PDB file of C-alpha atoms in Angstrom:
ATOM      1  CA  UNK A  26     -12.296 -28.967  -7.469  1.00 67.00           C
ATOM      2  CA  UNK A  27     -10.376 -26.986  -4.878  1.00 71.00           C
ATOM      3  CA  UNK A  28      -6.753 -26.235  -5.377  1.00 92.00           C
ATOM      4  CA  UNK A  29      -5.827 -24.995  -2.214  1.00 96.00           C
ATOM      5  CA  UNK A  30      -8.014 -26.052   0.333  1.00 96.00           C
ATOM      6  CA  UNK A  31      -7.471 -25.689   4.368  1.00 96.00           C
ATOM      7  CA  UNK A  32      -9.673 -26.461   7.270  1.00 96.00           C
ATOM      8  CA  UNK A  33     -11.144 -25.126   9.009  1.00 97.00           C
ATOM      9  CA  UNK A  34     -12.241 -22.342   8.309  1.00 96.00           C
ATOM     10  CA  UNK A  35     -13.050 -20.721  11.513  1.00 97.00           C
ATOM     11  CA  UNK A  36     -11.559 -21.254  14.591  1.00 97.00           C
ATOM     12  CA  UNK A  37     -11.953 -20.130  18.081  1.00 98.00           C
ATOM     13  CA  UNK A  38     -10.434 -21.691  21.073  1.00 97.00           C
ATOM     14  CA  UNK A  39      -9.133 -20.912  24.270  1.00 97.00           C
ATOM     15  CA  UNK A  40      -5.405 -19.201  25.708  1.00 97.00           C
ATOM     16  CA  UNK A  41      -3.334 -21.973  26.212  1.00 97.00           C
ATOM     17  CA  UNK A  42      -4.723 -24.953  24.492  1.00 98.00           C
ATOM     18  CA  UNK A  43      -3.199 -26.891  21.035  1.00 98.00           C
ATOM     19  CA  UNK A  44      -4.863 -26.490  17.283  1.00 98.00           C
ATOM     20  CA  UNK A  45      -4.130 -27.608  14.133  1.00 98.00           C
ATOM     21  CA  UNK A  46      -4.795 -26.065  10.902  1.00 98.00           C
ATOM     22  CA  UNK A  47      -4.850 -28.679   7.707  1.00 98.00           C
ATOM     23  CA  UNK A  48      -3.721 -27.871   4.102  1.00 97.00           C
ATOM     24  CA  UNK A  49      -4.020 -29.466   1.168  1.00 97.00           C
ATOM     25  CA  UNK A  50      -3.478 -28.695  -2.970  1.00 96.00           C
ATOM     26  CA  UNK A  51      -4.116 -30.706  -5.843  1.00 95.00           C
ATOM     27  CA  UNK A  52      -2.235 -28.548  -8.002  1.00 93.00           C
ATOM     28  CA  UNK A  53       0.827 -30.616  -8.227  1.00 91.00           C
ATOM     29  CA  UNK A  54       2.943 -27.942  -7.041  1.00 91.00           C
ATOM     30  CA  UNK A  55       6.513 -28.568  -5.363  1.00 89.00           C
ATOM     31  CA  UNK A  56       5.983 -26.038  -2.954  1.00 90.00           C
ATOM     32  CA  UNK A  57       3.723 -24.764  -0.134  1.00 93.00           C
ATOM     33  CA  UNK A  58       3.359 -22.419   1.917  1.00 94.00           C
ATOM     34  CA  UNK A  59       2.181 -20.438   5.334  1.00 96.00           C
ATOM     35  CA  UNK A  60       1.233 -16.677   5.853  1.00 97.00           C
ATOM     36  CA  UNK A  61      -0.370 -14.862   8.369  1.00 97.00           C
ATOM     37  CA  UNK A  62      -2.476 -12.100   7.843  1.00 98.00           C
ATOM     38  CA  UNK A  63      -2.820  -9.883  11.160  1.00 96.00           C
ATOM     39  CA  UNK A  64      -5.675  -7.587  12.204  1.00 95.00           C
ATOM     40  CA  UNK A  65      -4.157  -4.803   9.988  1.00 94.00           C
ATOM     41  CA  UNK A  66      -4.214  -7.295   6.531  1.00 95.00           C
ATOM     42  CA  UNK A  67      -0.646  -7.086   6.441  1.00 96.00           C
ATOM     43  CA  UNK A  68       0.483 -10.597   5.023  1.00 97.00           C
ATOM     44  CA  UNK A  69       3.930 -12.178   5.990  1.00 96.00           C
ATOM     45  CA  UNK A  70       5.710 -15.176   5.127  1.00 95.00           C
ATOM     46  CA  UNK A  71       6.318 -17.744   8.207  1.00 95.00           C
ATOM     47  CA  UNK A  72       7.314 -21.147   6.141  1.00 93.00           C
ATOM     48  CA  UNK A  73       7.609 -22.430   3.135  1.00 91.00           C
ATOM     49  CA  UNK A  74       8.074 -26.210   2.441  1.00 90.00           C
ATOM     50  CA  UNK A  75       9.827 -27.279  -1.076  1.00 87.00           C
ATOM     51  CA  UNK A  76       8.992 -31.329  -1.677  1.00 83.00           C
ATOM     52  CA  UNK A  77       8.480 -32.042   2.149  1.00 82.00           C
ATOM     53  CA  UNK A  78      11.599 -30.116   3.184  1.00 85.00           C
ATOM     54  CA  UNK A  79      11.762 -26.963   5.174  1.00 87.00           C
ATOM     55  CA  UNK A  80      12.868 -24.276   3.383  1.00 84.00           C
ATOM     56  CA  UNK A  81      12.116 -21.138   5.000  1.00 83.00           C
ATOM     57  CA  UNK A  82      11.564 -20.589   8.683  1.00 83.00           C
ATOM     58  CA  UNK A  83      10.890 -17.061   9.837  1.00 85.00           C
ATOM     59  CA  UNK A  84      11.438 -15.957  13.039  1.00 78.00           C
ATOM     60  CA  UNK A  85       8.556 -17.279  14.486  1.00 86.00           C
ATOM     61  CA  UNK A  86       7.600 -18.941  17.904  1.00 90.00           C
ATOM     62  CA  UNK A  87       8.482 -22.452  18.119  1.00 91.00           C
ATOM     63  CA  UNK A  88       5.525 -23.151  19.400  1.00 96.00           C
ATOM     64  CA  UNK A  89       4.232 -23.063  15.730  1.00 95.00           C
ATOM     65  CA  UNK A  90       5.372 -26.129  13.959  1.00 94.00           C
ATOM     66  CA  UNK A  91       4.665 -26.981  10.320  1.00 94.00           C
ATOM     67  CA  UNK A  92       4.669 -30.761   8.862  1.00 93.00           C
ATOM     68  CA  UNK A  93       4.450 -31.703   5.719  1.00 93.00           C
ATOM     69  CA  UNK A  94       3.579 -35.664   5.003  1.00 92.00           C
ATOM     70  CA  UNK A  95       3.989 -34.832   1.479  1.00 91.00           C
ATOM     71  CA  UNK A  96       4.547 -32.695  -1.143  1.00 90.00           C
ATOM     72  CA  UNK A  97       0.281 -32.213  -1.331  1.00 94.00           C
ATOM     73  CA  UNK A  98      -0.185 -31.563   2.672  1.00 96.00           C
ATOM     74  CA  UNK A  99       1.358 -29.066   4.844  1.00 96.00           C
ATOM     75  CA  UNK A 100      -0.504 -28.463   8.216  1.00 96.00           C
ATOM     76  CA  UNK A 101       0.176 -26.015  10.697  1.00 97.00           C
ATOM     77  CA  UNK A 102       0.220 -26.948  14.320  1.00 97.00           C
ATOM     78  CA  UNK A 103       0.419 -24.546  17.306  1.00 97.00           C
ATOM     79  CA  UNK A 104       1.106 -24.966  20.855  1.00 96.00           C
ATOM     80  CA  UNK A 105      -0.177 -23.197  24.131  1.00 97.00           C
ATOM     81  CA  UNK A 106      -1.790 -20.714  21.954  1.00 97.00           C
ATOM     82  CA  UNK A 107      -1.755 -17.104  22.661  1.00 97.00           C
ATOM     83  CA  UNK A 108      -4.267 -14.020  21.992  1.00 97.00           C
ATOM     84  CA  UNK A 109      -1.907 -12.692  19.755  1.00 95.00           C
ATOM     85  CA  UNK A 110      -1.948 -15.925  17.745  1.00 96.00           C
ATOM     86  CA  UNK A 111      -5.662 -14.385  16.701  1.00 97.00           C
ATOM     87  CA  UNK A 112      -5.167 -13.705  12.746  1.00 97.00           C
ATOM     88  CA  UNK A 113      -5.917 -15.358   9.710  1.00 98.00           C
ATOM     89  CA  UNK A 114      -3.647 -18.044   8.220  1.00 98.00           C
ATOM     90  CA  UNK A 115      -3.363 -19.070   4.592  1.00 98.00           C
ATOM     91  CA  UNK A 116      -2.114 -21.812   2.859  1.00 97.00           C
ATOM     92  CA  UNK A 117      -0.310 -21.436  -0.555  1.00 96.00           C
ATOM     93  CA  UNK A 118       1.430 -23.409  -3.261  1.00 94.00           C
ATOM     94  CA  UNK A 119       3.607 -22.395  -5.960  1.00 91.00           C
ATOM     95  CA  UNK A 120       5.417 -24.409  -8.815  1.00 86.00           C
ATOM     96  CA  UNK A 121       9.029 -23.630  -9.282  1.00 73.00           C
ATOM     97  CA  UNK A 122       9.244 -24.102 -13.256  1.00 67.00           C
ATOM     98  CA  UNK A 123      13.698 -23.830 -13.181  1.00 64.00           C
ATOM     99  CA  UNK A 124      14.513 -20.260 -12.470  1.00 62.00           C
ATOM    100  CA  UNK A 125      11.215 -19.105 -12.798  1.00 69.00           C
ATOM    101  CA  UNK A 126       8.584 -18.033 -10.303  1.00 73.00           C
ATOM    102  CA  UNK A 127       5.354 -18.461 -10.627  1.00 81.00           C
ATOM    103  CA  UNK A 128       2.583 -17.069  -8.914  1.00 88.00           C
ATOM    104  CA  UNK A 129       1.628 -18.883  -5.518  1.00 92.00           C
ATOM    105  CA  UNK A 130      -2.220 -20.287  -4.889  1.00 94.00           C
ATOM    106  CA  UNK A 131      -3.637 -19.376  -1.785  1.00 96.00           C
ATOM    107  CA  UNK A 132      -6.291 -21.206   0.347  1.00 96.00           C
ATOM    108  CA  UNK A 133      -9.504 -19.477   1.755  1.00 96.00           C
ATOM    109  CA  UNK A 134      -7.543 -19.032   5.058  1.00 97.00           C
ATOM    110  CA  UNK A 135      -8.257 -20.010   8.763  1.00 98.00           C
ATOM    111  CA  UNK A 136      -9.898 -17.123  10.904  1.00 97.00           C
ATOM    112  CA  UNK A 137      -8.506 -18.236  13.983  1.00 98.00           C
ATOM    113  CA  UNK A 138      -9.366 -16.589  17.306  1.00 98.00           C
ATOM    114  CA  UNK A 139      -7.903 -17.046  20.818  1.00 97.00           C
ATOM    115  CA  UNK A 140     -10.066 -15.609  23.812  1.00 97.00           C
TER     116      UNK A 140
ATOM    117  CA  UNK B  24      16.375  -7.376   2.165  1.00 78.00           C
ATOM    118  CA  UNK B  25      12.969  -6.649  -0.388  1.00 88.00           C
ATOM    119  CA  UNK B  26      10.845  -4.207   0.298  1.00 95.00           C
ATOM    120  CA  UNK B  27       7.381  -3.202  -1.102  1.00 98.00           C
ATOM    121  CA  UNK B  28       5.643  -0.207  -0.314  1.00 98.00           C
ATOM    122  CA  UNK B  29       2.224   0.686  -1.038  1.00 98.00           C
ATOM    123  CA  UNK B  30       1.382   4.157   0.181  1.00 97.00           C
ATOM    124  CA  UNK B  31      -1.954   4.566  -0.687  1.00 98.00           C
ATOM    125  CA  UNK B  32      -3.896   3.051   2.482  1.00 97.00           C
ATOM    126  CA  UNK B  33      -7.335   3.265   0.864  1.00 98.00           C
ATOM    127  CA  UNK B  34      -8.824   5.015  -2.096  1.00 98.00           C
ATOM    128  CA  UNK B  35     -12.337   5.973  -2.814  1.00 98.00           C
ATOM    129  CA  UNK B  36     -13.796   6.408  -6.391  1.00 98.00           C
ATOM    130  CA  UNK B  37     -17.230   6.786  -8.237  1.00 97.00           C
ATOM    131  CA  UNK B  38     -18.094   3.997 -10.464  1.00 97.00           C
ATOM    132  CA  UNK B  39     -16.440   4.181 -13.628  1.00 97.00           C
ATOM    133  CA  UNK B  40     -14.298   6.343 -13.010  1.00 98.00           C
ATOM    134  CA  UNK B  41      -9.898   5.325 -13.288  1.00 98.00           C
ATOM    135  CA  UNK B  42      -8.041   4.474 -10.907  1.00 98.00           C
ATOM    136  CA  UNK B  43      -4.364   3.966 -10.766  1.00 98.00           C
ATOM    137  CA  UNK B  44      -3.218   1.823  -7.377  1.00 98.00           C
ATOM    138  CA  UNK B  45       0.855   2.617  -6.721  1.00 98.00           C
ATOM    139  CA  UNK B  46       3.580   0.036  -5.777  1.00 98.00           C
ATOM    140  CA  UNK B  47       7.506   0.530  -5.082  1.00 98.00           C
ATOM    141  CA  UNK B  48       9.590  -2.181  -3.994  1.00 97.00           C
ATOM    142  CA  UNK B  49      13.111  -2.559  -3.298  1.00 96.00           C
ATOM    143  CA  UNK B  50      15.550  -5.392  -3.650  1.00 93.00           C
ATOM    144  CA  UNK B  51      18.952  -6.290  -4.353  1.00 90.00           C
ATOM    145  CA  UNK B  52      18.432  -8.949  -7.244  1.00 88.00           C
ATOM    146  CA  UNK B  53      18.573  -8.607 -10.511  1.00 88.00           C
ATOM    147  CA  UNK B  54      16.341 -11.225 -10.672  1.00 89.00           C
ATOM    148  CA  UNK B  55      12.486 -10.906  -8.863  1.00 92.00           C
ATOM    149  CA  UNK B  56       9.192 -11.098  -9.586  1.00 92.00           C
ATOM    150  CA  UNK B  57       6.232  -9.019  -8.920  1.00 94.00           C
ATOM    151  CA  UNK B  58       2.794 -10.503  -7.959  1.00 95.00           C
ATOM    152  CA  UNK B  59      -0.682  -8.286  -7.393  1.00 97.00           C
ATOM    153  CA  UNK B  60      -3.339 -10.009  -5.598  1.00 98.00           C
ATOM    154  CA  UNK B  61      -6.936  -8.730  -5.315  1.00 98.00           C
ATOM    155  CA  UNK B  62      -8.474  -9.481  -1.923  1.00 98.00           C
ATOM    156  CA  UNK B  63     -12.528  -9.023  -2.067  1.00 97.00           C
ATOM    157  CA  UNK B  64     -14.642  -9.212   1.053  1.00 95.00           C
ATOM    158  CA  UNK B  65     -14.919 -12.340   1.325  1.00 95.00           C
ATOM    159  CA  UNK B  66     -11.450 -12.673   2.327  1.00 95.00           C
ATOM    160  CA  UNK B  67      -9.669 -15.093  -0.729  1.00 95.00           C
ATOM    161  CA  UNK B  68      -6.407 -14.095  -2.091  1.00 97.00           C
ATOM    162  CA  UNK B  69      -7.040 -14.127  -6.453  1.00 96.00           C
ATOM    163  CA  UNK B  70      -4.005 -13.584  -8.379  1.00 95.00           C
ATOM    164  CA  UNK B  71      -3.953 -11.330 -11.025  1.00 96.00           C
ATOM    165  CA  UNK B  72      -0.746 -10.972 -12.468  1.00 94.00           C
ATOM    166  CA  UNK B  73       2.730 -12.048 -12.682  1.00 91.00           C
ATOM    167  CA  UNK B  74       5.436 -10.462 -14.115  1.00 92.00           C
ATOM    168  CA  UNK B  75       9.323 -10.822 -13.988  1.00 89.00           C
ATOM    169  CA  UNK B  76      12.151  -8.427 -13.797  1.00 91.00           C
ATOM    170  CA  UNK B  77      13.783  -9.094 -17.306  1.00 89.00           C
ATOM    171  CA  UNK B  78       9.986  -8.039 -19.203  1.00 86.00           C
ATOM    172  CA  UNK B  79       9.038  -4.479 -18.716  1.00 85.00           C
ATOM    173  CA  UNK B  80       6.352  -4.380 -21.351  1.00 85.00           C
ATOM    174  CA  UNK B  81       2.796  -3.325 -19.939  1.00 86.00           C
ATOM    175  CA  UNK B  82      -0.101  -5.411 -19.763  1.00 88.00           C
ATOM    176  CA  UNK B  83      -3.644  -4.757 -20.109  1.00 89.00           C
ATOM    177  CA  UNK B  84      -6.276  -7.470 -19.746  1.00 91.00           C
ATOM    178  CA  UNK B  85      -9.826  -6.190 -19.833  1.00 94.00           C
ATOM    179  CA  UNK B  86      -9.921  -3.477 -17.714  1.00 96.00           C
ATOM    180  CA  UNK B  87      -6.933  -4.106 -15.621  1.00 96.00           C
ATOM    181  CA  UNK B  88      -3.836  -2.928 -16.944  1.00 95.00           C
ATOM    182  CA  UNK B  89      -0.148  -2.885 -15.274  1.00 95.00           C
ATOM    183  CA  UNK B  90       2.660  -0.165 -15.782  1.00 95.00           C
ATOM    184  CA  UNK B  91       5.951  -1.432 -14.652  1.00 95.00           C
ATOM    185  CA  UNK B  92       9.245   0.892 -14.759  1.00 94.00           C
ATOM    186  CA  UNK B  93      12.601  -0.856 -13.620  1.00 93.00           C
ATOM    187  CA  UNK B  94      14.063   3.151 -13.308  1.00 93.00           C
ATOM    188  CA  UNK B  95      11.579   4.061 -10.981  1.00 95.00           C
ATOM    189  CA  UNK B  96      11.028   0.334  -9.278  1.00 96.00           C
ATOM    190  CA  UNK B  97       7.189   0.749  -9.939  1.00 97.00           C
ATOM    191  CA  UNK B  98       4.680  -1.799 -10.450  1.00 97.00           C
ATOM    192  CA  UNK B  99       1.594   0.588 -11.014  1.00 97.00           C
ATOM    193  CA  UNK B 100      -2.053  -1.084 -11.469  1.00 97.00           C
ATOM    194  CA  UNK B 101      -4.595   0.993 -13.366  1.00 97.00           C
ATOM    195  CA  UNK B 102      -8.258  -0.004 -13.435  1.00 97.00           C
ATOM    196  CA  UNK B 103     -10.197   1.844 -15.623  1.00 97.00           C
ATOM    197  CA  UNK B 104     -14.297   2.250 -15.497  1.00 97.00           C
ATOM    198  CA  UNK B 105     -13.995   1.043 -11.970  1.00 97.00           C
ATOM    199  CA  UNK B 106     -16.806  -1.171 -10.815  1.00 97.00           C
ATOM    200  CA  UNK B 107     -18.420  -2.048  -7.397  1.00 97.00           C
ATOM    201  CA  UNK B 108     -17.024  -5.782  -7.662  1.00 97.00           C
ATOM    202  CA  UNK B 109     -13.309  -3.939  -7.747  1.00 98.00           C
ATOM    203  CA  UNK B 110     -14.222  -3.290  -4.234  1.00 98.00           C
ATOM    204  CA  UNK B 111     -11.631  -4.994  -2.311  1.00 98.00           C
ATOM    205  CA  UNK B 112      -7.873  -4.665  -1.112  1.00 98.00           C
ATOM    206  CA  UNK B 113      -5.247  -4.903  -3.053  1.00 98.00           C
ATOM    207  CA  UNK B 114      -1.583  -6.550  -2.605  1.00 98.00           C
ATOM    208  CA  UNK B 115       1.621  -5.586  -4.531  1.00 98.00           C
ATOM    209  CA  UNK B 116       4.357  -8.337  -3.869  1.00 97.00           C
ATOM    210  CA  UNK B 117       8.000  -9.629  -4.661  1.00 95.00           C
ATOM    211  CA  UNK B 118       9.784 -12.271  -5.190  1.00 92.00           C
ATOM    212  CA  UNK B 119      13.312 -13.421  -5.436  1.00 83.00           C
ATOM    213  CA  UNK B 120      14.329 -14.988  -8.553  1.00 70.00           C
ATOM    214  CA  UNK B 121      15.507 -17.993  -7.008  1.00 67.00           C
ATOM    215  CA  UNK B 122      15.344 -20.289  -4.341  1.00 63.00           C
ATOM    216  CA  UNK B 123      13.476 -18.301  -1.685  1.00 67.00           C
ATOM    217  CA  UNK B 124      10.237 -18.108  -3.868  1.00 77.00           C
ATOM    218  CA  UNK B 125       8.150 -17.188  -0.788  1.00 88.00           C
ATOM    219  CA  UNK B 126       6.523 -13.345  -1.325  1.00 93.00           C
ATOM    220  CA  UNK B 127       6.971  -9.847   0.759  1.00 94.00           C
ATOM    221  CA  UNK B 128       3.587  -8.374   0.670  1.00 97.00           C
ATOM    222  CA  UNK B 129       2.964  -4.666   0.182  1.00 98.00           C
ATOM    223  CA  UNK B 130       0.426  -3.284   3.342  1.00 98.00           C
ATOM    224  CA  UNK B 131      -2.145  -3.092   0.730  1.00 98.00           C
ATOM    225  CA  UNK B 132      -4.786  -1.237  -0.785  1.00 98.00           C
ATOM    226  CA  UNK B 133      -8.171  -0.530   0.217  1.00 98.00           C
ATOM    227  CA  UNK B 134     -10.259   0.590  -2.972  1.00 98.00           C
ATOM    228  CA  UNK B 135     -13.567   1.357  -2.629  1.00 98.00           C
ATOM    229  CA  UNK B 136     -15.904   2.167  -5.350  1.00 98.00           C
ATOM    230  CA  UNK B 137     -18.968   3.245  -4.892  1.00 97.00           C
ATOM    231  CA  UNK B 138     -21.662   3.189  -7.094  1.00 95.00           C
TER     232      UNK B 138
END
């Protein structure tokens, strides 16, 4: 079974229209996450959800907005997409055990392309 | 704010031969944790380790073993008798120790051995 799994995997779609990116973990984890990985592989944080509620938002366009049904599910939805939306995107959970850490899951990621 | 650094953009060895991948960070808690994650060709983020601020003994698990030094803020990775399937880029990342659980990524590694 897959912990962290997202579709799809590959996506290409045009400058201006609206995609959604789907994420889901059977880990039982409280929280989940998104990061984008640009061109250059550099990974950075853009939300994190901790059961269903928004935790962190960076600063990123509103035109990305996350939703999280439930504590399983967090999907990614962006608006008027733009070429320099073209990265990949991963998914990741993470179980907060008290004051401890532990290591975050990631999905396989969603190539997505704009042209 | 946390910062990790990994200077070493991409490395080139011989199989079996050692090789030692570098991480600094820098952060203001007393509290963090420090994640690497091995990213093969095929694009997944594995985890490898986890370790957290208060536990500065090294680690070694088969052929991977991890050097951490609080005075220097290191988190040093050593594989030794490198193989082909190490081929891949490497991630050094940090953690708060609580609440914001979401990781700052390193730029990463590119190690390539070849055979």
């Amino acid at each position: 079974d897959t912990a962290v799994s997202q579709t799809p995997k590959y996506l290409v779609t045009q400058m201006g229209n609206d995609k959604s990116i789907k994420c889901e973990q059977n880990l039982g984890h409280d929280t989940m996450y998104w990061y984008k990985q640009d061109s250059k592989k550099f990974l950075k944080i853009m939300f994190s959800y901790n059961n269903k509620e928004l935790i962190i938002n960076e600063t990123v366009p509103n035109r990305f907005s996350p939703k999280s049904p439930d504590k399983a599910h967090l999907n990614l939805h962006i608006n008027s997409l733009e070429l320099g939306d073209s990265a990949v995107y991963f998914c990741a959970s993470s179980q907060g055990l008290g004051r401890v850490n532990t290591e975050a899951f990631f999905g396989q990621g969603t190539r997505l392309t704009v042209v | 704010a946390q910062k990790v650094t990994q200077a070493q953009t991409e490395i080139s060895v011989v199989e079996k031969e050692d090789v030692t991948l570098d991480c600094v960070y820098e952060t203001r808690d007393t509290t963090y944790y420090l994640f690497w994650y091995k990213q093969p060709p095929s694009g997944e983020l594995v985890f490898l380790i986890r370790r957290n601020s208060f536990d500065e003994q090294n680690e070694i698990s088969g052929r991977y073993s991890w050097n951490f030094q609080k005075s220097t803020s290191s988190f040093n990775f050593t594989i030794t008798a490198s193989q082909v399937v190490d081929s891949a880029v490497y991630f050094c990342a940090l953690s708060e120790g609580t609440g914001r659980r979401a990781l700052t990524f390193g730029s990463g590694t590119r190690l390539q051995v070849q055979p």
